[in-house]
Every structure is written in structure tokens, then in C-alpha cells.
XYZ file of N, CA, C and O in Angstrom:
232
model
N 0.842 -1.180 0.000
C 0.000 0.000 0.000
C 0.893 1.251 0.000
O 1.863 1.330 0.748
N 0.541 2.208 -0.833
C 1.314 3.441 -0.960
C 1.034 4.361 0.231
O -0.110 4.570 0.617
N 2.067 4.899 0.794
C 1.930 5.816 1.922
C 1.665 7.221 1.401
O 2.371 7.712 0.518
N 0.632 7.868 1.935
C 0.259 9.211 1.486
C 0.799 10.258 2.450
O 0.922 10.015 3.649
N 1.051 11.428 1.900
C 1.512 12.523 2.743
C 0.339 13.084 3.553
O -0.826 12.811 3.280
N 0.680 13.844 4.561
C -0.334 14.455 5.412
C -1.256 15.364 4.598
O -2.473 15.384 4.803
N -0.669 16.096 3.650
C -1.464 16.992 2.807
C -2.443 16.204 1.941
O -3.595 16.602 1.782
N -2.018 15.082 1.403
C -2.891 14.266 0.552
C -4.069 13.698 1.347
O -5.165 13.553 0.819
N -3.843 13.383 2.594
C -4.897 12.816 3.435
C -5.930 13.880 3.800
O -7.137 13.624 3.765
N -5.485 15.077 4.142
C -6.389 16.095 4.657
C -6.822 17.154 3.648
O -7.550 18.078 4.011
N -6.434 17.041 2.392
C -6.790 18.060 1.395
C -8.298 18.133 1.174
O -8.877 19.232 1.178
N -8.947 17.013 0.974
C -10.397 17.010 0.721
C -11.195 17.496 1.935
O -12.092 18.337 1.777
N -10.924 17.005 3.150
C -11.674 17.533 4.299
C -11.477 19.031 4.533
O -12.423 19.736 4.908
N -10.273 19.525 4.282
C -10.027 20.964 4.442
C -10.813 21.746 3.404
O -11.420 22.780 3.716
N -10.831 21.262 2.159
C -11.595 21.943 1.105
C -13.090 21.940 1.423
O -13.765 22.964 1.260
N -13.605 20.818 1.891
C -15.035 20.745 2.252
C -15.343 21.700 3.405
O -16.373 22.385 3.402
N -14.462 21.774 4.386
C -14.661 22.696 5.506
C -14.653 24.145 5.045
O -15.478 24.958 5.497
N -13.743 24.486 4.133
C -13.696 25.862 3.626
C -14.960 26.217 2.844
O -15.525 27.307 3.028
N -15.411 25.304 1.968
C -16.637 25.560 1.220
C -17.828 25.704 2.159
O -18.688 26.574 1.963
N -17.904 24.870 3.190
C -19.000 24.953 4.149
C -18.984 26.280 4.900
O -20.024 26.925 5.072
N -17.808 26.699 5.326
C -17.689 27.964 6.057
C -18.064 29.147 5.168
O -18.819 30.035 5.589
N -17.565 29.157 3.950
C -17.902 30.238 3.012
C -19.400 30.264 2.744
O -20.027 31.325 2.737
N -19.988 29.098 2.543
C -21.426 29.026 2.289
C -22.259 29.505 3.459
O -23.243 30.233 3.276
N -21.892 29.118 4.666
C -22.647 29.543 5.837
C -22.518 31.040 6.089
O -23.508 31.715 6.395
N -21.323 31.570 5.943
C -21.126 33.011 6.132
C -21.883 33.804 5.069
O -22.539 34.804 5.373
N -21.832 33.351 3.827
C -22.558 34.035 2.755
C -24.060 33.993 2.992
O -24.759 34.986 2.756
N -24.564 32.879 3.477
C -26.005 32.755 3.732
C -26.452 33.669 4.867
O -27.570 34.200 4.840
N -25.594 33.872 5.843
C -25.979 34.672 7.011
C -25.772 36.165 6.823
O -26.347 36.960 7.575
N -24.972 36.572 5.848
C -24.619 37.986 5.753
C -25.328 38.774 4.666
O -25.176 39.997 4.629
N -26.068 38.134 3.787
C -26.694 38.954 2.760
C -27.633 38.187 1.857
O -27.856 36.989 2.012
N -28.198 38.932 0.921
C -29.123 38.383 -0.060
C -28.548 38.570 -1.461
O -27.461 39.087 -1.640
N -29.323 38.130 -2.445
C -28.904 38.308 -3.838
C -27.833 37.315 -4.228
O -28.024 36.108 -4.116
N -26.689 37.827 -4.666
C -25.620 36.953 -5.143
C -25.055 36.100 -4.022
O -24.539 35.012 -4.260
N -25.164 36.568 -2.784
C -24.669 35.762 -1.661
C -25.533 34.523 -1.435
O -25.034 33.499 -0.989
N -26.822 34.623 -1.747
C -27.674 33.433 -1.683
C -27.217 32.383 -2.688
O -27.142 31.196 -2.364
N -26.912 32.825 -3.896
C -26.429 31.892 -4.917
C -25.089 31.287 -4.506
O -24.864 30.082 -4.676
N -24.204 32.106 -3.955
C -22.914 31.613 -3.484
C -23.099 30.592 -2.369
O -22.438 29.547 -2.348
N -24.008 30.859 -1.451
C -24.225 29.930 -0.348
C -24.778 28.597 -0.840
O -24.359 27.537 -0.379
N -25.718 28.639 -1.787
C -26.255 27.390 -2.342
C -25.162 26.588 -3.029
O -25.078 25.365 -2.864
N -24.336 27.251 -3.798
C -23.263 26.549 -4.507
C -22.238 25.982 -3.525
O -21.830 24.817 -3.640
N -21.829 26.788 -2.560
C -20.809 26.345 -1.612
C -21.326 25.237 -0.703
O -20.593 24.292 -0.384
N -22.573 25.326 -0.281
C -23.128 24.293 0.591
C -23.524 23.040 -0.187
O -23.775 21.993 0.411
N -23.558 23.128 -1.494
C -23.809 21.952 -2.309
C -22.574 21.076 -2.469
O -22.685 19.877 -2.754
N -21.398 21.641 -2.268
C -20.150 20.886 -2.435
C -20.066 19.695 -1.469
O -19.761 18.588 -1.913
N -20.352 19.862 -0.177
C -20.308 18.687 0.707
C -21.338 17.620 0.324
O -21.054 16.421 0.421
N -22.498 18.037 -0.125
C -23.516 17.079 -0.553
C -23.031 16.295 -1.769
O -23.185 15.067 -1.837
N -22.441 16.991 -2.722
C -21.895 16.321 -3.901
C -20.733 15.399 -3.540
O -20.582 14.324 -4.125
N -19.923 15.798 -2.573
C -18.803 14.959 -2.145
C -19.303 13.654 -1.520
O -18.755 12.584 -1.786
N -20.349 13.736 -0.724
C -20.917 12.524 -0.125
C -21.535 11.638 -1.196
O -21.367 10.412 -1.177
N -22.244 12.241 -2.140
C -22.850 11.459 -3.226
C -21.774 10.772 -4.060
O -21.909 9.585 -4.400
N -20.695 11.485 -4.375
C -19.600 10.894 -5.140
C -18.943 9.752 -4.365
O -18.676 8.685 -4.918
N -18.679 9.964 -3.072
C -18.035 8.928 -2.264
C -18.917 7.690 -2.146
O -18.424 6.562 -2.187
N -20.218 7.886 -2.028
C -21.146 6.761 -1.959
C -21.144 5.971 -3.268
O -21.110 4.738 -3.254
N -21.140 6.681 -4.380
C -21.124 6.015 -5.688
C -19.829 5.234 -5.887
O -19.852 4.097 -6.349
N -18.701 5.830 -5.544
C -17.409 5.163 -5.702
C -17.314 3.950 -4.788
O -16.818 2.896 -5.183
N -17.826 4.078 -3.594
C -17.743 2.985 -2.620
C -18.573 1.781 -3.066
O -18.186 0.641 -2.834
N -19.732 2.035 -3.680
C -20.610 0.951 -4.105
C -20.137 0.250 -5.359
O -20.530 -0.877 -5.631
N -19.331 0.910 -6.172
C -18.881 0.270 -7.422
C -17.522 -0.366 -7.289
O -16.904 -0.430 -6.321
């Protein structure tokens, strides 16, 4: 089994956390384009779970 670096292990969780934080802050601070930004940013974790579920089942 190939050994992964610390960055390779934590890159995806850090990216998901950043998208979640950006989405939540955008949703709480304004309307208009910030609503669209929040929907897009908060959709990333949902898409990541859907992708991981699909990969795991196949």
C-alpha cells in the first residue's frame, strides 16, 4: 500500500470545511448573489458525499 503525505490525506476535508464555512457566512450575511454563493458552496459537501457513496458501491 502506498503511503500518502499528510497533505494528501487532509486536502479534501479541508476543502469541504472551507466551502462549508464560506457558504454559511454568505447565507448569514446577505441576499442576492450571496444566496447563490451559499447554495453553490453548501452543495459541495452534498456532492462529495454522493460521489463517495457512488465510488464505494462500485
